[in-house]
Coordinates of C-alpha atoms in Angstrom, one line a residue:
Chain A
M1229 CA 166.1 69.2 103.6
S1230 CA 168.5 71.5 105.5
S1231 CA 169.4 71.1 108.9
A1232 CA 167.7 73.7 111.7
T1233 CA 171.1 74.6 112.2
D1234 CA 172.6 75.3 108.3
G1235 CA 169.4 78.1 108.2
S1236 CA 169.7 80.1 111.7
T1237 CA 173.3 82.2 110.5
G1238 CA 172.0 85.3 110.5
G1239 CA 169.0 84.5 113.1
P1240 CA 169.6 85.2 116.7
P1241 CA 172.7 84.1 118.5
P1242 CA 172.6 80.9 119.2
Q1243 CA 175.3 80.9 121.9
Q1244 CA 172.5 78.9 123.7
G1245 CA 171.4 75.8 123.3
P1246 CA 167.9 75.3 122.1
V1247 CA 165.2 75.1 124.2
I1248 CA 163.5 72.7 122.7
E1249 CA 164.6 70.3 119.7
L1250 CA 163.4 67.7 117.1
R1251 CA 166.3 65.3 115.9
A1252 CA 164.7 62.1 113.2
V1253 CA 161.5 62.7 114.3
S1254 CA 158.6 60.7 112.4
K1255 CA 155.5 60.2 113.2
S1256 CA 152.8 57.5 111.2
F1257 CA 149.3 57.3 111.6
G1258 CA 148.6 54.0 110.0
E1259 CA 149.7 54.1 106.5
V1260 CA 150.4 58.0 106.9
R1261 CA 153.5 59.7 107.7
S1262 CA 153.1 63.0 109.0
L1263 CA 156.2 63.7 109.9
I1264 CA 159.3 62.2 108.0
N1265 CA 162.7 62.9 110.1
V1266 CA 162.1 65.8 110.9
D1267 CA 164.9 68.1 112.4
F1268 CA 163.2 71.5 114.1
A1269 CA 165.1 73.3 116.4
L1270 CA 163.9 76.5 118.7
Y1271 CA 166.0 79.1 120.6
P1272 CA 165.9 81.1 123.4
G1273 CA 164.3 84.5 122.5
E1274 CA 163.1 83.5 118.7
I1275 CA 160.2 83.6 116.8
V1276 CA 159.8 80.7 114.1
G1277 CA 157.4 81.2 111.7
L1278 CA 156.2 77.4 110.9
L1279 CA 154.8 77.3 107.3
G1280 CA 153.0 74.7 105.6
D1281 CA 149.8 73.6 103.5
N1282 CA 147.0 71.9 105.0
G1283 CA 148.4 67.8 105.3
A1284 CA 151.7 69.3 105.4
G1285 CA 152.3 67.8 109.1
K1286 CA 152.4 71.6 111.1
S1287 CA 149.4 70.5 113.5
T1288 CA 151.4 67.3 113.8
L1289 CA 154.9 69.0 115.0
I1290 CA 153.3 70.6 117.3
K1291 CA 151.4 68.0 119.3
T1292 CA 154.8 65.9 119.4
I1293 CA 156.6 68.9 120.6
M1294 CA 153.7 69.1 123.2
G1295 CA 153.7 65.5 124.2
Y1296 CA 150.8 64.8 122.8
H1297 CA 151.8 62.3 120.5
A1298 CA 154.5 60.3 120.5
P1299 CA 157.2 60.5 118.0
D1300 CA 157.9 57.3 115.9
P1301 CA 160.6 55.1 117.4
G1302 CA 163.9 56.8 116.6
G1303 CA 163.2 59.8 117.0
Q1304 CA 164.2 61.7 119.7
I1305 CA 162.8 65.1 121.6
L1306 CA 165.5 67.6 123.7
F1307 CA 164.5 70.0 126.3
R1308 CA 167.6 72.4 126.8
G1309 CA 170.1 69.8 124.8
E1310 CA 168.6 66.8 127.3
P1311 CA 167.0 64.1 125.8
V1312 CA 163.6 63.7 127.6
S1313 CA 161.7 60.4 128.6
D1314 CA 158.0 60.0 129.5
W1315 CA 157.0 63.1 127.3
S1316 CA 153.5 64.3 128.8
V1317 CA 151.3 67.3 127.8
A1318 CA 151.8 67.8 131.0
K1319 CA 155.0 67.7 131.5
A1320 CA 155.4 70.2 128.8
R1321 CA 153.5 72.1 129.9
S1322 CA 155.4 71.8 134.1
L1323 CA 158.8 73.1 132.0
G1324 CA 156.9 75.7 130.5
I1325 CA 155.8 75.1 126.9
E1326 CA 152.1 76.2 126.6
T1327 CA 149.9 76.2 123.5
V1328 CA 147.5 77.9 121.9
Y1329 CA 146.0 75.4 119.5
Q1330 CA 143.3 76.2 116.5
E1331 CA 140.9 74.2 118.2
R1332 CA 141.3 76.1 121.3
A1333 CA 141.1 73.1 123.4
L1334 CA 138.4 75.1 125.4
C1335 CA 135.3 73.1 127.0
E1336 CA 132.7 74.7 126.1
L1337 CA 129.8 73.9 128.4
Q1338 CA 132.1 75.0 132.1
P1339 CA 132.9 78.3 133.1
I1340 CA 135.6 80.8 131.9
W1341 CA 138.2 79.5 135.2
R1342 CA 137.8 75.8 134.8
N1343 CA 139.1 76.8 131.6
M1344 CA 141.7 79.1 132.0
F1345 CA 143.1 76.7 134.5
M1346 CA 142.5 73.5 132.9
G1347 CA 144.7 71.0 134.1
R1348 CA 147.1 73.2 136.1
E1349 CA 144.2 73.6 138.6
R1350 CA 145.0 75.5 141.5
R1351 CA 145.0 74.0 145.2
T1352 CA 145.0 75.5 148.9
R1353 CA 147.1 74.6 151.7
W1354 CA 145.1 71.6 152.3
G1355 CA 144.9 70.3 149.2
A1356 CA 140.9 71.0 148.3
L1357 CA 140.5 72.9 145.0
D1358 CA 141.0 76.8 145.4
V1359 CA 138.2 77.7 143.7
S1360 CA 137.5 81.1 144.9
G1361 CA 141.4 82.0 143.7
M1362 CA 141.3 80.5 140.5
R1363 CA 137.8 82.6 140.0
R1364 CA 139.4 85.5 141.8
E1365 CA 142.4 85.1 139.6
A1366 CA 140.6 84.4 136.3
A1367 CA 138.6 88.1 137.0
R1368 CA 142.0 89.8 137.5
L1369 CA 143.5 88.5 134.1
M1370 CA 140.7 88.7 131.9
S1371 CA 140.5 92.5 133.0
E1372 CA 144.2 93.2 132.9
Q1373 CA 145.4 91.1 130.2
M1374 CA 142.7 90.1 127.9
G1375 CA 141.6 93.3 126.4
F1376 CA 139.7 92.0 124.0
T1377 CA 137.1 93.2 125.7
S1378 CA 136.2 97.1 127.2
T1379 CA 134.0 95.4 130.6
A1380 CA 135.2 92.9 132.6
V1381 CA 133.7 89.6 131.5
H1382 CA 132.4 87.5 134.4
P1383 CA 134.9 84.7 135.1
D1384 CA 131.4 82.3 135.9
N1385 CA 130.0 82.8 132.0
T1386 CA 130.5 79.4 130.4
V1387 CA 132.5 79.5 127.4
Q1388 CA 129.9 78.9 125.0
T1389 CA 128.4 82.6 125.3
M1390 CA 131.8 84.1 124.2
S1391 CA 132.7 85.5 121.0
G1392 CA 135.6 83.8 118.3
G1393 CA 138.3 86.7 119.4
E1394 CA 137.2 86.5 123.6
K1395 CA 137.5 82.3 123.4
Q1396 CA 141.4 83.0 121.6
G1397 CA 141.4 85.3 124.6
V1398 CA 141.2 83.1 127.0
A1399 CA 142.7 80.6 125.2
I1400 CA 146.1 82.7 125.0
T1401 CA 145.8 84.4 128.6
R1402 CA 146.1 81.0 129.4
A1403 CA 148.8 80.0 127.9
L1404 CA 150.2 83.3 129.3
Y1405 CA 149.5 83.3 132.7
F1406 CA 151.6 79.9 133.0
E1407 CA 155.3 81.9 132.4
A1408 CA 155.7 80.0 129.4
Q1409 CA 158.9 80.2 128.2
V1410 CA 158.1 78.7 125.3
V1411 CA 154.1 79.6 123.2
I1412 CA 152.8 77.8 120.1
L1413 CA 150.6 78.9 118.7
D1414 CA 148.9 77.2 116.2
E1415 CA 146.7 79.1 113.5
P1416 CA 145.7 81.9 116.5
T1417 CA 144.4 84.5 114.1
M1418 CA 141.9 82.2 112.5
G1419 CA 138.1 83.6 112.6
L1420 CA 139.6 86.9 114.6
S1421 CA 138.4 90.5 113.8
L1422 CA 140.8 92.7 112.2
S1423 CA 141.4 94.4 115.7
E1424 CA 141.3 91.2 117.5
T1425 CA 144.2 90.0 114.6
R1426 CA 146.2 93.0 115.8
K1427 CA 145.7 92.1 119.5
T1428 CA 147.0 88.6 118.5
L1429 CA 150.2 90.0 116.4
N1430 CA 151.5 92.4 119.4
F1431 CA 150.5 89.6 122.3
I1432 CA 152.9 87.0 119.6
R1433 CA 155.9 90.4 120.0
S1434 CA 155.4 90.6 123.4
I1435 CA 156.5 87.1 123.6
K1436 CA 160.1 88.1 122.1
D1437 CA 160.5 91.2 124.6
R1438 CA 160.3 88.6 127.1
G1439 CA 163.2 87.0 126.1
R1440 CA 160.7 83.8 125.5
S1441 CA 160.0 81.9 122.1
A1442 CA 157.4 81.3 120.2
I1443 CA 156.4 79.2 117.1
F1444 CA 153.6 80.8 115.1
I1445 CA 151.8 78.4 112.6
D1446 CA 149.4 80.5 110.5
H1447 CA 148.7 79.9 106.8
N1448 CA 148.7 83.5 106.1
V1449 CA 151.9 84.6 105.3
F1450 CA 151.0 88.7 106.2
H1451 CA 150.2 87.5 109.6
V1452 CA 153.2 85.7 109.9
Y1453 CA 156.2 87.7 107.9
P1454 CA 156.3 90.7 110.0
V1455 CA 156.4 89.3 113.3
V1456 CA 158.8 85.8 112.8
D1457 CA 162.5 85.7 112.8
R1458 CA 163.0 82.7 111.2
I1459 CA 160.7 80.6 109.3
V1460 CA 160.5 76.6 108.6
V1461 CA 158.2 75.7 106.1
L1462 CA 157.3 72.1 106.2
D1463 CA 155.7 70.0 102.6
R1464 CA 154.2 66.7 103.4
G1465 CA 156.0 66.2 106.5
R1466 CA 159.1 67.0 105.6
V1467 CA 161.2 70.0 106.3
T1468 CA 162.0 71.8 103.2
A1469 CA 163.2 75.0 103.9
D1470 CA 164.8 76.3 107.5
V1471 CA 165.2 80.4 106.6
V1472 CA 166.1 83.2 108.5
K1473 CA 163.6 85.8 107.7
G1474 CA 166.5 89.1 107.1
D1475 CA 167.6 86.8 103.9
L1476 CA 164.4 87.4 102.3
T1477 CA 161.1 89.5 101.6
V1478 CA 157.7 88.5 101.7
E1479 CA 157.2 88.5 98.1
D1480 CA 160.7 86.1 98.3
L1481 CA 158.5 84.1 100.5
I1482 CA 155.8 83.7 98.6
H1483 CA 157.4 82.2 96.0
G1484 CA 159.2 80.3 97.5
L1485 CA 155.8 79.1 98.8
Q1486 CA 154.3 78.3 95.3
D1487 CA 157.5 76.7 94.3
V1488 CA 157.1 74.2 97.3
A1489 CA 153.3 74.3 96.3
R1490 CA 154.6 73.4 92.8
T1491 CA 157.7 70.4 93.3
G1492 CA 157.7 70.0 96.7
E1493 CA 161.3 71.7 97.0
W1494 CA 162.5 75.3 98.3
S1495 CA 164.9 76.5 94.8
Q1496 CA 165.2 80.0 96.7
R1497 CA 168.5 80.5 98.1
A1498 CA 167.7 81.5 101.3
Chain B
M271 CA 154.1 100.5 112.0
S272 CA 152.2 101.8 109.4
I273 CA 153.1 98.5 106.9
D274 CA 151.6 96.3 109.5
E275 CA 148.4 97.9 109.4
T276 CA 148.7 97.1 105.6
F277 CA 149.1 93.1 106.4
L278 CA 146.1 93.5 108.7
A279 CA 144.6 94.5 105.5
Q280 CA 145.5 91.9 103.7
G281 CA 144.8 88.9 106.3
A282 CA 142.2 89.8 107.9
A283 CA 139.5 86.9 108.6
E284 CA 136.7 89.3 108.9
A285 CA 136.4 92.9 109.7
D286 CA 134.8 94.2 112.4
D287 CA 131.2 94.9 112.3
G288 CA 129.7 96.4 115.0
H289 CA 128.0 93.2 115.6
P290 CA 126.6 93.9 119.1
K291 CA 127.8 91.5 121.3
A292 CA 126.6 89.8 124.6
D293 CA 127.4 91.6 128.0
H294 CA 129.5 89.2 130.3
S295 CA 130.3 91.2 132.6
R296 CA 127.5 90.7 134.4
A297 CA 127.7 87.6 137.2
P298 CA 125.0 85.0 135.4
S299 CA 121.7 84.6 137.0
I300 CA 120.9 82.0 139.8
W301 CA 118.2 80.9 136.8
R302 CA 120.7 81.0 134.4
R303 CA 123.3 78.9 136.7
S304 CA 121.1 76.8 138.8
G305 CA 117.7 77.0 136.0
L306 CA 117.9 72.9 136.1
Q307 CA 118.3 72.2 140.1
I308 CA 115.4 74.8 140.6
G309 CA 113.1 73.0 138.0
I310 CA 113.7 69.5 139.5
L311 CA 112.9 70.8 143.2
A312 CA 110.4 72.2 141.2
V313 CA 108.4 69.0 139.7
G314 CA 109.5 67.5 143.6
V315 CA 107.4 69.7 145.4
V316 CA 104.5 69.6 142.9
I317 CA 104.2 65.7 142.9
L318 CA 104.4 65.5 147.3
V319 CA 102.0 68.3 146.9
T320 CA 99.7 66.7 144.4
F321 CA 100.2 62.9 147.3
I322 CA 99.2 65.1 150.1
I323 CA 95.6 66.5 148.4
A324 CA 95.3 63.4 147.0
A325 CA 95.7 61.2 150.0
P326 CA 96.1 63.5 152.7
D327 CA 95.3 61.0 155.6
V328 CA 98.3 58.6 154.1
F329 CA 101.0 61.8 153.1
L330 CA 100.8 63.6 156.0
R331 CA 101.3 61.3 158.1
A332 CA 105.1 60.2 159.2
N333 CA 104.7 56.2 158.0
I334 CA 105.1 57.0 154.1
Y335 CA 108.0 59.2 154.8
Q336 CA 109.7 56.1 156.7
A337 CA 108.9 53.5 154.5
F338 CA 110.2 56.0 151.3
A339 CA 113.4 57.0 153.9
S340 CA 114.4 53.2 154.0
T341 CA 114.3 52.3 150.1
T342 CA 114.6 55.3 147.8
P343 CA 118.4 55.0 149.1
L344 CA 118.8 52.0 148.2
F345 CA 119.2 52.8 144.5
L346 CA 119.9 56.6 145.4
I347 CA 123.5 55.5 147.3
M348 CA 124.7 54.3 143.2
A349 CA 122.4 57.5 141.2
L350 CA 125.1 60.0 143.1
G351 CA 128.6 57.7 142.4
L352 CA 126.4 57.5 138.6
T353 CA 126.1 60.9 138.4
L354 CA 130.0 61.3 138.3
V355 CA 130.4 58.5 135.4
V356 CA 127.6 60.0 133.4
I357 CA 129.2 63.2 133.6
T358 CA 132.0 61.9 131.8
G359 CA 130.4 61.2 129.0
E360 CA 130.2 57.7 129.9
I361 CA 127.0 55.1 131.3
D362 CA 127.3 52.1 133.5
L363 CA 125.0 49.1 133.3
S364 CA 127.0 46.7 135.4
F365 CA 125.8 48.1 138.6
P366 CA 123.0 45.5 140.1
S367 CA 125.6 43.1 139.3
V368 CA 128.2 44.6 141.2
M369 CA 125.9 44.9 144.2
A370 CA 125.6 41.2 144.1
L371 CA 129.5 40.3 143.8
S372 CA 130.8 42.6 146.1
M373 CA 128.1 40.8 148.7
V374 CA 130.1 37.2 147.8
S375 CA 133.3 39.4 149.5
F376 CA 131.8 40.1 152.2
V377 CA 130.0 37.2 153.3
Y378 CA 133.4 34.6 152.4
A379 CA 134.8 37.0 154.1
F380 CA 132.5 37.6 157.0
Q381 CA 131.9 32.9 157.3
A382 CA 136.2 32.4 156.8
G383 CA 135.9 34.6 160.3
M384 CA 137.0 38.0 159.7
F385 CA 136.4 41.1 161.5
V386 CA 133.2 42.4 159.9
G387 CA 134.9 46.0 159.2
V388 CA 137.0 44.0 157.6
A389 CA 134.6 41.9 155.4
F390 CA 133.2 45.6 154.7
L391 CA 136.0 47.3 153.1
L392 CA 136.7 43.6 150.5
A393 CA 133.0 44.6 149.4
I394 CA 133.5 48.0 148.7
L395 CA 137.5 47.1 147.0
T396 CA 135.5 44.8 145.2
G397 CA 133.4 47.3 144.1
A398 CA 136.3 49.7 143.4
L399 CA 138.3 46.6 142.2
A400 CA 134.7 46.2 139.5
G401 CA 134.7 49.6 138.6
F402 CA 138.7 49.5 137.8
I403 CA 138.1 46.7 135.2
N404 CA 135.0 48.6 133.6
G405 CA 136.6 52.1 133.1
T406 CA 139.7 50.4 132.3
L407 CA 137.6 48.6 129.4
V408 CA 136.2 51.9 128.7
S409 CA 139.2 54.4 128.8
R410 CA 142.3 52.1 128.0
V411 CA 140.9 49.5 125.4
G412 CA 138.5 51.8 124.2
I413 CA 135.1 50.1 124.2
P414 CA 132.1 52.2 124.5
S415 CA 130.6 51.9 127.7
L416 CA 127.1 51.1 126.8
V417 CA 128.8 48.2 125.4
I418 CA 131.0 47.1 127.5
T419 CA 129.2 47.3 130.6
I420 CA 126.4 45.5 129.4
G421 CA 128.8 42.7 129.2
T422 CA 130.5 42.6 132.5
A423 CA 127.1 42.9 134.3
F424 CA 126.6 39.7 132.2
L425 CA 129.9 38.8 133.0
F426 CA 130.2 39.9 137.5
R427 CA 126.0 38.2 137.8
G428 CA 127.9 34.8 136.0
I429 CA 130.7 34.7 138.4
E430 CA 128.5 35.7 141.8
L431 CA 125.8 33.0 140.7
A432 CA 128.2 30.7 139.8
I433 CA 130.4 31.0 143.0
M434 CA 126.7 31.2 145.6
S435 CA 125.5 28.4 143.4
G436 CA 122.1 29.9 143.6
R437 CA 122.5 29.4 147.2
G438 CA 121.2 32.8 149.9
V439 CA 123.0 33.8 153.2
P440 CA 121.0 34.6 156.0
L441 CA 123.1 37.8 158.0
T442 CA 121.3 36.9 160.3
D443 CA 125.3 36.4 163.0
A444 CA 125.2 37.8 166.1
G445 CA 128.9 39.1 165.2
L446 CA 127.0 41.2 162.5
A447 CA 124.6 43.2 165.1
P448 CA 126.6 46.1 164.9
V449 CA 127.3 46.2 161.5
R450 CA 123.2 46.3 160.9
A451 CA 122.6 48.5 164.0
V452 CA 124.9 51.2 162.0
L453 CA 123.8 50.6 158.5
V454 CA 120.4 50.2 158.5
G455 CA 119.8 50.8 162.4
R456 CA 116.1 53.2 163.2
Y457 CA 117.0 55.9 165.6
F458 CA 114.5 58.6 166.5
G459 CA 112.2 56.3 163.1
V460 CA 114.7 58.2 160.8
P461 CA 116.6 54.7 159.5
M462 CA 120.4 54.9 158.9
Q463 CA 120.5 54.7 155.2
V464 CA 118.6 58.2 154.3
V465 CA 121.6 59.2 156.5
W466 CA 124.5 58.1 154.6
T467 CA 122.7 58.9 151.6
F468 CA 123.2 62.5 152.7
L469 CA 126.9 62.0 154.0
L470 CA 127.9 60.3 151.0
A471 CA 126.4 63.1 149.1
A472 CA 128.0 65.6 150.8
L473 CA 131.8 63.7 150.1
L474 CA 130.6 63.3 146.5
W475 CA 129.6 66.8 146.1
F476 CA 132.8 67.4 147.6
I477 CA 135.1 65.2 145.1
L478 CA 133.2 66.7 142.2
N479 CA 133.5 70.4 143.5
R480 CA 136.6 70.7 145.8
T481 CA 139.2 68.3 143.9
K482 CA 141.4 68.5 141.0
F483 CA 139.9 65.2 140.3
G484 CA 136.4 66.5 140.1
A485 CA 137.3 69.3 137.9
H486 CA 139.0 66.3 135.9
V487 CA 135.5 64.5 135.0
Y488 CA 133.9 68.3 134.4
L489 CA 136.6 68.5 131.9
V490 CA 136.7 65.0 130.2
G491 CA 133.1 65.0 129.7
D492 CA 133.0 68.4 128.3
N493 CA 135.5 67.2 125.5
S494 CA 138.1 65.2 126.1
I495 CA 140.1 66.4 123.5
S496 CA 140.6 69.5 124.9
A497 CA 141.1 68.4 128.7
K498 CA 143.8 65.6 127.0
L499 CA 145.6 69.0 125.4
M500 CA 145.8 70.6 128.4
G501 CA 147.4 67.4 129.7
V502 CA 144.4 65.9 131.4
S503 CA 144.4 62.5 132.1
V504 CA 140.7 60.9 130.3
A505 CA 141.9 57.8 130.8
R506 CA 142.9 58.6 134.7
T507 CA 139.7 60.3 135.2
K508 CA 137.3 58.5 133.7
T509 CA 138.9 55.1 135.4
G510 CA 138.4 57.1 138.9
A511 CA 134.4 57.8 138.6
F512 CA 134.2 54.0 137.1
M513 CA 136.0 53.0 141.1
I514 CA 133.6 55.6 142.6
M515 CA 130.5 53.8 140.9
G516 CA 131.8 50.7 142.1
M517 CA 132.4 51.8 145.5
C518 CA 128.8 53.4 145.5
A519 CA 127.6 49.6 144.4
A520 CA 129.1 47.7 146.5
F521 CA 127.6 49.8 149.8
A522 CA 124.2 50.0 148.5
G523 CA 124.6 46.2 147.7
V524 CA 125.8 45.8 151.4
V525 CA 122.9 48.2 152.8
A526 CA 120.2 46.4 150.3
S527 CA 121.3 43.3 152.0
F528 CA 121.1 44.1 155.6
E529 CA 118.0 46.0 155.2
V530 CA 116.1 42.7 154.8
S531 CA 119.2 40.5 156.9
Y532 CA 119.0 38.3 153.6
F533 CA 121.9 38.0 151.2
W534 CA 120.0 37.2 147.8
P535 CA 121.8 36.1 144.7
T536 CA 119.3 38.1 142.3
L537 CA 120.6 40.8 144.8
G538 CA 120.0 44.6 142.7
D539 CA 117.8 43.4 139.9
G540 CA 114.8 46.1 139.0
S541 CA 117.6 48.6 140.7
L542 CA 118.9 49.6 137.4
L543 CA 116.1 51.8 136.0
N544 CA 115.5 53.4 138.9
T545 CA 119.3 54.6 139.5
I546 CA 119.5 56.0 136.2
A547 CA 116.1 57.2 136.3
S548 CA 117.2 59.2 139.0
V549 CA 119.8 60.4 137.7
F550 CA 118.8 61.9 134.4
L551 CA 115.8 63.4 136.1
G552 CA 118.8 65.1 138.4
G553 CA 119.3 67.2 135.3
T554 CA 123.0 65.0 134.4
S555 CA 123.2 65.3 130.6
V556 CA 123.3 62.3 129.2
F557 CA 126.2 64.6 126.9
G558 CA 128.6 64.6 130.0
G559 CA 130.2 67.2 130.9
T560 CA 127.4 69.1 133.2
G561 CA 125.7 67.7 136.2
S562 CA 125.0 68.0 140.1
V563 CA 125.0 65.9 142.9
F564 CA 122.4 67.9 143.9
G565 CA 120.4 67.6 141.0
T566 CA 120.2 63.6 141.6
L567 CA 119.5 63.5 145.5
I568 CA 116.2 65.2 144.1
G569 CA 115.8 63.2 141.5
G570 CA 116.3 60.1 143.7
F571 CA 113.5 60.7 146.2
I572 CA 111.4 62.2 143.3
I573 CA 111.9 58.9 141.6
G574 CA 111.2 57.3 145.8
A575 CA 108.1 59.2 146.1
L576 CA 106.9 57.9 142.9
N577 CA 107.1 54.5 143.8
A578 CA 105.6 54.7 147.0
G579 CA 103.3 57.3 146.6
I580 CA 101.6 56.1 143.4
V581 CA 100.0 53.4 144.6
S582 CA 98.8 55.4 148.2
A583 CA 97.3 57.8 146.8
G584 CA 95.1 55.6 145.1
I585 CA 96.2 54.8 141.8
N586 CA 94.3 51.9 140.1
A587 CA 98.0 49.8 140.3
F588 CA 97.6 49.0 136.4
W589 CA 98.2 52.3 135.8
T590 CA 102.0 52.9 137.9
Q591 CA 104.0 52.3 135.5
A592 CA 102.0 55.1 133.2
V593 CA 102.2 57.5 136.0
F594 CA 106.2 57.0 137.0
G595 CA 106.9 57.3 133.0
L596 CA 104.3 60.4 132.0
V597 CA 106.3 62.2 135.1
I598 CA 110.2 61.1 134.2
V599 CA 108.7 62.3 130.0
F600 CA 107.7 65.6 131.8
S601 CA 111.0 66.0 133.6
V602 CA 113.3 65.2 131.1
V603 CA 111.4 67.4 128.6
L604 CA 111.7 70.6 131.0
Q605 CA 114.7 69.8 131.5
T606 CA 115.9 70.0 127.7
L607 CA 113.4 73.4 127.2
I608 CA 115.2 74.9 129.9
T609 CA 118.3 73.9 129.0
R610 CA 117.6 75.8 125.4
R611 CA 116.4 79.2 127.0
V612 CA 119.4 79.4 129.2
R613 CA 121.8 79.1 126.9
K614 CA 120.2 81.0 124.5

């Protein structure tokens, strides 16, 4: 198992420390060990592709980063070099880490504006919910940012009336809106059409252009390869590879992943 | 970049198929947004008109409305609070016992010589504590609310009966007169409890629609995993809803006792089904995530009108329950049909 620092030799210059770092993080659910002694680091302005088979621990890893799962005792999460205590989703989001979840994390019966501001509701200076402000802002974001539909989507419509791509648009716009320093995308292209996929990948590139970082999880190597700087491969809860993209072609990556699937080892010379 | 296009073509999950998409650019119509409330209001109007036609000399006089304005609040106050619990996707069956348990606090505090306002606050606090216990057992320990609130219903009732040894307490002390005047007095023929019911409805509407907590009530009931992934505290929200319910039950307990100037140890018996029926009749979904205070308000008045009206309308008393049930079943079926149509 290579640690995060070994693999980043030719990558984005890590003169700054990592934005987020995991040290020796394990996560067990009863008898099942979903993550085993994982070291992981994400540097500013870097996009990391997180690959691995079903059940490799990808979703568990990002939910641990987000504070949804607490790591087993002994593991450490560091934000900008500082170990964090009482880590929670609310705290992770307040520090600028946003996630576009595989399951999208939307409340389908609620209007779009409520989903857009879920967990981050805006209030007036009197302390009451700023319903008209959130509604207006949601309408603006949808017409200016989402771009998944040419016509404006009305913020009062419930999410259940939207198409898969539009739902994904809400989830992504939500992550973008809160000026996230780190955006985590868990299979964001799943179930999307060709044009929607293209927009999503362009969005991921734009994260890097703004000097922010992202973790991009996808089953599809052809989606991951073009946009990432570094690739981390998880297999059965362990990091089996941590390689800079510049060193390998997409064919190398596919062969490497096949090796991991067969032997559990990344045999390629990175 | 042409290479990207190739990658995309290989990886696209589905092609653009020109499938016509719904037009979302229009605001949802009033029917789509408030169809349920309109439907329930229509049922209410139909029932009222039916009663007026069936017994005009009863239903065109103020007496029947006064009677029904004095009894309906006794369960409607709790139905308003229960609405929040049901929107979070839970249920509370212990509130009849909470009514009585809260009155124990009131009676003991008053008899110990405390100022009557303090006794009232202690009663409300008792309700909040009972709600906190329910909410904690449901949301932190993870017991289904249907199961645990049956348990706490027996527990709270048992504690109350044991403390009171089954005896009642008359609430006729002169020191209690101001509370009686404020809670259940009659002004211009209007019973105060109906005024309190409207004020409570306004307060709960504000909490549900204009506070962060209220927003979380909807989100948690709609999809608690999504809410949790976005940093909403599911446990805190559900516990809060149960505490509001407990306080409503305590308030209803005090009001109901002062209405008859007596604290019966059996206080709350018979209020369970009226309360729950009001919430569901008002269009709040048993699956959570949708519901409104306005709907419950109308639902409660329909239940109250049926209670007061069926006998007055000259329907054979043996048929009252059947008529009652028929209206509820019909209304809930109607709601399901409306919801299905609107969602399409």
